[in-house]
PDB file of C-alpha atoms in Angstrom:
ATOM      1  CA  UNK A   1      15.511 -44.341 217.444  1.00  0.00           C
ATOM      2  CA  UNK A   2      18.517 -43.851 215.431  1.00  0.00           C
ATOM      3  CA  UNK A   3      18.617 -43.469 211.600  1.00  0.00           C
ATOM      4  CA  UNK A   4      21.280 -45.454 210.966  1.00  0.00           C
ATOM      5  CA  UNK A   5      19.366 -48.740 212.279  1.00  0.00           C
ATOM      6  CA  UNK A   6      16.427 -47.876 209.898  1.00  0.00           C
ATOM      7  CA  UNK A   7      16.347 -49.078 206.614  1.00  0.00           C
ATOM      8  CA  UNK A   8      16.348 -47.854 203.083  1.00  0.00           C
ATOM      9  CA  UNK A   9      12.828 -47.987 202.428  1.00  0.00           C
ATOM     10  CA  UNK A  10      11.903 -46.248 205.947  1.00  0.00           C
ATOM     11  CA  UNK A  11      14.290 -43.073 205.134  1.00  0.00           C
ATOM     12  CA  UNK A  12      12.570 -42.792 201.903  1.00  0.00           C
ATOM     13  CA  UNK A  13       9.426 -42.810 203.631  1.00  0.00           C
ATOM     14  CA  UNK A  14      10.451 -40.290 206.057  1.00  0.00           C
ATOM     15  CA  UNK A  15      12.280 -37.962 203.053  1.00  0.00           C
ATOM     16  CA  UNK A  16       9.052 -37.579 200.940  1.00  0.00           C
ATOM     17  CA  UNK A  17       7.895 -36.132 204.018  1.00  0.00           C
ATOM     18  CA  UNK A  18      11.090 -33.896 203.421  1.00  0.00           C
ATOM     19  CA  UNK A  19      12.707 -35.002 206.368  1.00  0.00           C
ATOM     20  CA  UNK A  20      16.201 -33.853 205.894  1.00  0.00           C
ATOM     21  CA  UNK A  21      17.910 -35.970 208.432  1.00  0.00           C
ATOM     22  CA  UNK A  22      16.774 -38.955 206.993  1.00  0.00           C
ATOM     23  CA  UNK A  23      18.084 -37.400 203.602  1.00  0.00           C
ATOM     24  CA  UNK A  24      21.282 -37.009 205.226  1.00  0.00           C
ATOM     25  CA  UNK A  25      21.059 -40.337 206.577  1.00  0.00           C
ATOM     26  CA  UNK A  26      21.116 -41.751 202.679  1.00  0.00           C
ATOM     27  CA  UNK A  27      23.580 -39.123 201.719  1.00  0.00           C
ATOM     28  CA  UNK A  28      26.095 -40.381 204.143  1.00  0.00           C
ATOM     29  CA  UNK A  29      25.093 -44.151 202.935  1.00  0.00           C
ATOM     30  CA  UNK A  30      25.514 -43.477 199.283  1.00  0.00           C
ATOM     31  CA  UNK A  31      27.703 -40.826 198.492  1.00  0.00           C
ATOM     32  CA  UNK A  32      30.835 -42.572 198.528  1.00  0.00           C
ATOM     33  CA  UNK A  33      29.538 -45.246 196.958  1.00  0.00           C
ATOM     34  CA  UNK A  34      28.635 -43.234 193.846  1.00  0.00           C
ATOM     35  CA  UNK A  35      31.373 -41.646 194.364  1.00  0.00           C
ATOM     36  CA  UNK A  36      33.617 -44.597 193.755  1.00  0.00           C
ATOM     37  CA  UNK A  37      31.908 -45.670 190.728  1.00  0.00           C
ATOM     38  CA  UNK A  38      31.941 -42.781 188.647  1.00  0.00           C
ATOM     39  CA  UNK A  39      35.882 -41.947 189.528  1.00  0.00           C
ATOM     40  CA  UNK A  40      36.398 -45.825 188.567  1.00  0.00           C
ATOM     41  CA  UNK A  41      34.702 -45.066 185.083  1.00  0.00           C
ATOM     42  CA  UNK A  42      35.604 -41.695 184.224  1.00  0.00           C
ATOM     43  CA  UNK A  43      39.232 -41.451 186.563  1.00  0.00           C
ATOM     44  CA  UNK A  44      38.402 -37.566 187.267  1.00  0.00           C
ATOM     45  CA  UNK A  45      38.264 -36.832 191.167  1.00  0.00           C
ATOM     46  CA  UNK A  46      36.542 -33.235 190.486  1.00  0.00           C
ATOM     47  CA  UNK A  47      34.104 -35.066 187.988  1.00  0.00           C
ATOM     48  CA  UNK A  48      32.884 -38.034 190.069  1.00  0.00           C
ATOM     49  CA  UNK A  49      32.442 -35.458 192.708  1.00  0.00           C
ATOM     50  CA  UNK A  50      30.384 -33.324 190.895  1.00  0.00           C
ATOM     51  CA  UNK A  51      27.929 -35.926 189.428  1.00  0.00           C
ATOM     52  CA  UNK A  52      27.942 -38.248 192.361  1.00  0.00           C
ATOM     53  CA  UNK A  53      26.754 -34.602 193.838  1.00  0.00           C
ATOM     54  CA  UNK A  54      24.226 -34.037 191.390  1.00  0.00           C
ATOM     55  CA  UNK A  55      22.598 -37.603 191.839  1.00  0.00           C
ATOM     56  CA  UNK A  56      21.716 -36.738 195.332  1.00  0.00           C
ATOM     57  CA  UNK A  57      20.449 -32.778 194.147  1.00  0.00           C
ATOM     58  CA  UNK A  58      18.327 -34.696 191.911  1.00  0.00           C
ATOM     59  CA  UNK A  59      17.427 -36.937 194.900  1.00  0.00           C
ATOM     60  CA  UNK A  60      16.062 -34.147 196.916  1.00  0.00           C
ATOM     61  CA  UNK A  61      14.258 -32.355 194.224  1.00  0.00           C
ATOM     62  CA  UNK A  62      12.230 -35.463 193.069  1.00  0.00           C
ATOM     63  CA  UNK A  63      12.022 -36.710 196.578  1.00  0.00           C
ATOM     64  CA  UNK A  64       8.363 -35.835 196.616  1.00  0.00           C
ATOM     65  CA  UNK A  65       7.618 -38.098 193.362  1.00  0.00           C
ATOM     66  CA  UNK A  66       9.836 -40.655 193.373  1.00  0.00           C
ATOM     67  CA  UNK A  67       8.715 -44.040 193.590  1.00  0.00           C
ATOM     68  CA  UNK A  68      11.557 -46.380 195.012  1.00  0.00           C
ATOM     69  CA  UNK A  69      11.977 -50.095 195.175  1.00  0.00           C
ATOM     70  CA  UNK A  70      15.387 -50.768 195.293  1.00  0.00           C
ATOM     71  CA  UNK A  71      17.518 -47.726 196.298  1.00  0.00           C
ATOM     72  CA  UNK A  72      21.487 -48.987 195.362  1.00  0.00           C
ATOM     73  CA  UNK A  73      19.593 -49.993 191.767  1.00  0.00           C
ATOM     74  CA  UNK A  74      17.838 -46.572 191.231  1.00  0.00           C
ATOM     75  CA  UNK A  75      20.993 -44.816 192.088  1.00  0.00           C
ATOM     76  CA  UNK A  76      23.424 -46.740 189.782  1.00  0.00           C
ATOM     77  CA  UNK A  77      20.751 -46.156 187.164  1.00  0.00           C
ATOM     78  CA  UNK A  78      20.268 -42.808 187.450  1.00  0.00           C
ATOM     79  CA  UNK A  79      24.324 -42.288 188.118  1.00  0.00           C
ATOM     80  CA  UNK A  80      25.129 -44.242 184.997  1.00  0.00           C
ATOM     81  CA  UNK A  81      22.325 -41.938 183.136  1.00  0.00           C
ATOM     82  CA  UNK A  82      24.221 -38.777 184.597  1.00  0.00           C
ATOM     83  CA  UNK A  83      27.936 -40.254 183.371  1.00  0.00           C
ATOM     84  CA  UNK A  84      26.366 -41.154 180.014  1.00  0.00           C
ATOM     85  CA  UNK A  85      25.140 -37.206 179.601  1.00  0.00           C
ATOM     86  CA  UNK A  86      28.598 -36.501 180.798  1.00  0.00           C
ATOM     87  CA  UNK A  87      30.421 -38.161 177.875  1.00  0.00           C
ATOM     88  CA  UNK A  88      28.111 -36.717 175.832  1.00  0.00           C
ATOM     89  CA  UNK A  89      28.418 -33.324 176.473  1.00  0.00           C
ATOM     90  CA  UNK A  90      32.320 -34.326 176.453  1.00  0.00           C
ATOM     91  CA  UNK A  91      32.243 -35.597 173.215  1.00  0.00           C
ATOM     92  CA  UNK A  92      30.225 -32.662 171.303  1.00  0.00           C
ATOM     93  CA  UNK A  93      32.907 -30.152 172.959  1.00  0.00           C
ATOM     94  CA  UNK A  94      35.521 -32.170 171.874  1.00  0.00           C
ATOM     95  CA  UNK A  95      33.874 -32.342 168.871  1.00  0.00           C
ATOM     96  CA  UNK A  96      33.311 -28.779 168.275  1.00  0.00           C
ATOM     97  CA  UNK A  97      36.734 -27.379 169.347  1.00  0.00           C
ATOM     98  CA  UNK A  98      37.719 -30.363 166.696  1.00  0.00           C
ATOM     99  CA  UNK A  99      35.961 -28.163 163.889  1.00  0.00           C
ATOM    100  CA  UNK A 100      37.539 -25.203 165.044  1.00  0.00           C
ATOM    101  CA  UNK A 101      41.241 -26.063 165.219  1.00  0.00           C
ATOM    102  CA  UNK A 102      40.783 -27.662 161.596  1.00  0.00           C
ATOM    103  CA  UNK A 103      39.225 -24.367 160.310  1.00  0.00           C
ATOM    104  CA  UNK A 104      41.696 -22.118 162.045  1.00  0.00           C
ATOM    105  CA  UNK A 105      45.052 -24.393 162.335  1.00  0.00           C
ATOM    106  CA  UNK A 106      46.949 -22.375 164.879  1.00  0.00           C
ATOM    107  CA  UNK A 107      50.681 -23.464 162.955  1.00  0.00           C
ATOM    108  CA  UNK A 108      49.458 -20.836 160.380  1.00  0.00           C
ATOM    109  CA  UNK A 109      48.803 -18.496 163.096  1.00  0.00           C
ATOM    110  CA  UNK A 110      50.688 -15.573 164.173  1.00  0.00           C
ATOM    111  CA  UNK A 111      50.809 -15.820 167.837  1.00  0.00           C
ATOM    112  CA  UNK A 112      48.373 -13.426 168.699  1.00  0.00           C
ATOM    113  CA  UNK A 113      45.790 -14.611 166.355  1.00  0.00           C
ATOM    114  CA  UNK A 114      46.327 -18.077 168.278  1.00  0.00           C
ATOM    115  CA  UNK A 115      45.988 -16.547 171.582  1.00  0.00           C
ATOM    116  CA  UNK A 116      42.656 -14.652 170.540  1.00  0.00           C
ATOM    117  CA  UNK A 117      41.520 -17.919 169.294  1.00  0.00           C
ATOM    118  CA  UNK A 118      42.208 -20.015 171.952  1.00  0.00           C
ATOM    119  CA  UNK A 119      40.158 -17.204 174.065  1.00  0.00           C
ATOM    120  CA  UNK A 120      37.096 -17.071 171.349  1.00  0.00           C
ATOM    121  CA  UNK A 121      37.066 -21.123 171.592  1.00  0.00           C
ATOM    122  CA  UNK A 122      36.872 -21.000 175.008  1.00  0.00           C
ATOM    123  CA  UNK A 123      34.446 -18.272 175.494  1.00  0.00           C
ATOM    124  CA  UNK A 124      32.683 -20.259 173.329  1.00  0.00           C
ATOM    125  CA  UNK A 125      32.612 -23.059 174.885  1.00  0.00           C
ATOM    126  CA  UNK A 126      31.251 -21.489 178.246  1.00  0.00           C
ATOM    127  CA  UNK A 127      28.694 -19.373 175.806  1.00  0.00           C
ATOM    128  CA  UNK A 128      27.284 -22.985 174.874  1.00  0.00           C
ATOM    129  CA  UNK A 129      27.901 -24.230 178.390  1.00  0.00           C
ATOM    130  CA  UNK A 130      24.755 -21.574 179.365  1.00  0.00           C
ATOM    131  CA  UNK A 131      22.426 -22.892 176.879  1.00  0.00           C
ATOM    132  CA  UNK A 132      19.228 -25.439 177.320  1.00  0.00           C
ATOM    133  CA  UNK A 133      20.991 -28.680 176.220  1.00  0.00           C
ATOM    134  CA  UNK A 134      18.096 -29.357 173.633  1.00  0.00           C
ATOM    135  CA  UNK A 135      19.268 -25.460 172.126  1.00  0.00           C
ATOM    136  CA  UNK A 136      23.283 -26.301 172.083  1.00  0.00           C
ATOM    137  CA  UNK A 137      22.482 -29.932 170.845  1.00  0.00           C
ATOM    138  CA  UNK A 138      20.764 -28.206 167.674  1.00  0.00           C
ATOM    139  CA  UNK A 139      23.418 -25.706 167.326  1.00  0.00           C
ATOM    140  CA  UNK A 140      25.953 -27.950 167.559  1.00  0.00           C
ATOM    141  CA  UNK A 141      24.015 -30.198 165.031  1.00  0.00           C
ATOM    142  CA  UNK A 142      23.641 -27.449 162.791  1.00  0.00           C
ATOM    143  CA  UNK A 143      26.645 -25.555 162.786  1.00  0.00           C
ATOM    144  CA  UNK A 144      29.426 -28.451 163.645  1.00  0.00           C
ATOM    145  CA  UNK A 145      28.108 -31.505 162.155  1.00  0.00           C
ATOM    146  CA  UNK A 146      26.650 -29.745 159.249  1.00  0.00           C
ATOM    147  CA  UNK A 147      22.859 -31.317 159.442  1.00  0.00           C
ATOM    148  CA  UNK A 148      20.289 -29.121 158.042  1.00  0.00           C
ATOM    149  CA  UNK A 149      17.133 -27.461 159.721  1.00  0.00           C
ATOM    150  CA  UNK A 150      14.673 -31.106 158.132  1.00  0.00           C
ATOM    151  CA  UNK A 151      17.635 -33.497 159.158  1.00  0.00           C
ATOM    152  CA  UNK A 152      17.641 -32.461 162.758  1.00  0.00           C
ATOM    153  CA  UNK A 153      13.938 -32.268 162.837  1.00  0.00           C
ATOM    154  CA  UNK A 154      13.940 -35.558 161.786  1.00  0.00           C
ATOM    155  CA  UNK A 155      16.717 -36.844 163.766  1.00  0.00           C
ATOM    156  CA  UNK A 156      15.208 -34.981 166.978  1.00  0.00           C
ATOM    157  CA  UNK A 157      11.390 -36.121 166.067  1.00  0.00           C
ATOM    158  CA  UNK A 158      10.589 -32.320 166.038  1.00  0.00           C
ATOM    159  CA  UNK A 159       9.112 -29.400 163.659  1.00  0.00           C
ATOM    160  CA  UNK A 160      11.356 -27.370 161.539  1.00  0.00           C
ATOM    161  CA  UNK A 161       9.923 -24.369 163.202  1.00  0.00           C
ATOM    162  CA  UNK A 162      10.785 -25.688 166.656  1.00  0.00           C
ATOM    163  CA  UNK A 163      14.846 -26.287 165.758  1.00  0.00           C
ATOM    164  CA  UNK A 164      14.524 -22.412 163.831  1.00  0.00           C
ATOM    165  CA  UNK A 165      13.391 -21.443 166.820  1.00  0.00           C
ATOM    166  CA  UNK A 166      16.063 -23.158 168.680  1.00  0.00           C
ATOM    167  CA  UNK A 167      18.603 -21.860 166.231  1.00  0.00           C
ATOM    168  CA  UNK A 168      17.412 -18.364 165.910  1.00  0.00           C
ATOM    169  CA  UNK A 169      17.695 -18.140 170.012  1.00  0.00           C
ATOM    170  CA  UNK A 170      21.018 -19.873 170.080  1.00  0.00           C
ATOM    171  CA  UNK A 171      22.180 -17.282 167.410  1.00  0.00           C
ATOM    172  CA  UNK A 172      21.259 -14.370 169.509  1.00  0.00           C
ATOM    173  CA  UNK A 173      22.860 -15.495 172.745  1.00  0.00           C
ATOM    174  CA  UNK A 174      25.624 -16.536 171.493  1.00  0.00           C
ATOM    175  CA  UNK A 175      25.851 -13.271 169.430  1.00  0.00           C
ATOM    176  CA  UNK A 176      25.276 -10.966 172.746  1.00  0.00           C
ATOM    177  CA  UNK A 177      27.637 -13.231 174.625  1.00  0.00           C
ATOM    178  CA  UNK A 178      30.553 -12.853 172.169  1.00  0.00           C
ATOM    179  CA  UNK A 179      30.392  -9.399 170.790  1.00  0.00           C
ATOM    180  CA  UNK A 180      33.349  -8.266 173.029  1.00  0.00           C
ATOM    181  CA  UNK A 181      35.915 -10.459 170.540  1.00  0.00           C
ATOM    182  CA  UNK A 182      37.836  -8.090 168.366  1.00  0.00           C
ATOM    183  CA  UNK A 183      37.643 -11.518 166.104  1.00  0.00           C
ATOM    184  CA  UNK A 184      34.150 -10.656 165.164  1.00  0.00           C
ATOM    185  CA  UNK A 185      34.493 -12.437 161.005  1.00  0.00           C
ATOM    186  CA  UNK A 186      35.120 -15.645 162.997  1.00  0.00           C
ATOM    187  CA  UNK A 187      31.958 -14.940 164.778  1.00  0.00           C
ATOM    188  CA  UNK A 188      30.201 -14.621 161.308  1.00  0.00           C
ATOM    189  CA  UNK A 189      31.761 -17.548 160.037  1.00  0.00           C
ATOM    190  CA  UNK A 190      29.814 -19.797 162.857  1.00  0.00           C
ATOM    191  CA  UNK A 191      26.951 -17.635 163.106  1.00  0.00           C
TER     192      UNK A 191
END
């Protein structure tokens, strides 16, 4: 019997057995789909690619657990779910390479001190990139949008000694991953 003539509900039976034809079976029945909808929200080919990607990763890994109904819905949930962390994450770069250009406006600049900040902000940005979200969310929190250690804890519905922690270990990677910047007082400045 061919997969193609089975339906939704029978290849997710057959993938929480992690049967990866059937998997494939979906893939090639969805992808495009999702595809579609996140380049018609977010009009970037490399993005909708990636998260229409990532909805299917997450697919796979949770195929054991998952509990299924209506496949097309679950999908467009969790892809609009994935889009909506997308923006986010967008937004608090945006945001935080915002903060810098105000502190540092590059028309004051020398040209080489713009250069080596353009590098720092984006070697920060891929620093923050490698964080835990819940980590770079506090850190951006604290040190971009100004909130203190009790209004994050309060915002986030956790301890002050669990965003220190977060803060102290954001501090220290962020510290080992930019020590190479000759711009180290810009360094202090943040951290």
């Amino acid at each position: 019997m061919s997969l193609q003539s089975l339906s939704d509900n029978d290849l997710l039976s057959l993938l929480r057995q992690d049967d990866e034809q059937a998997f494939r079976e979906l893939y090639d029945r969805y992808w495009y789909k999702m595809y579609v909808i996140v380049h018609r929200k977010l009009r970037r080919k490399e993005v909708a690619e990636e998260l229409a990607q990532e909805l299917f990763v997450m697919l796979w890994q949770k195929r054991n657990s998952l509990r299924v109904i209506n496949l097309p819905a679950f999908l467009g949930v969790s892809l609009r779910n994935l889009m909506i962390d997308y923006i986010r994450r967008h937004i608090q770069e945006e945001h935080y390479l915002d903060q810098l250009r105000r502190f540092f406006p590059t028309a004051v600049m020398a040209t080489s001190e713009a250069v080596q900040l353009n590098e720092l902000t984006e070697a920060l940005q891929h620093a923050l990139a490698q964080l835990p979200e819940k980590t770079r969310d506090i850190f951006i929190l604290n040190r971009f949008e100004n909130l203190t250690i009790r209004e994050i804890a309060q915002r986030l519905n956790l301890s002050e000694k669990a965003i220190e922690y977060h803060l102290s270990r954001s501090t220290l990677f962020l510290r080992r991953h930019l020590r190479d910047f000759a711009t180290a007082w810009i360094l202090f400045y943040l951290i």
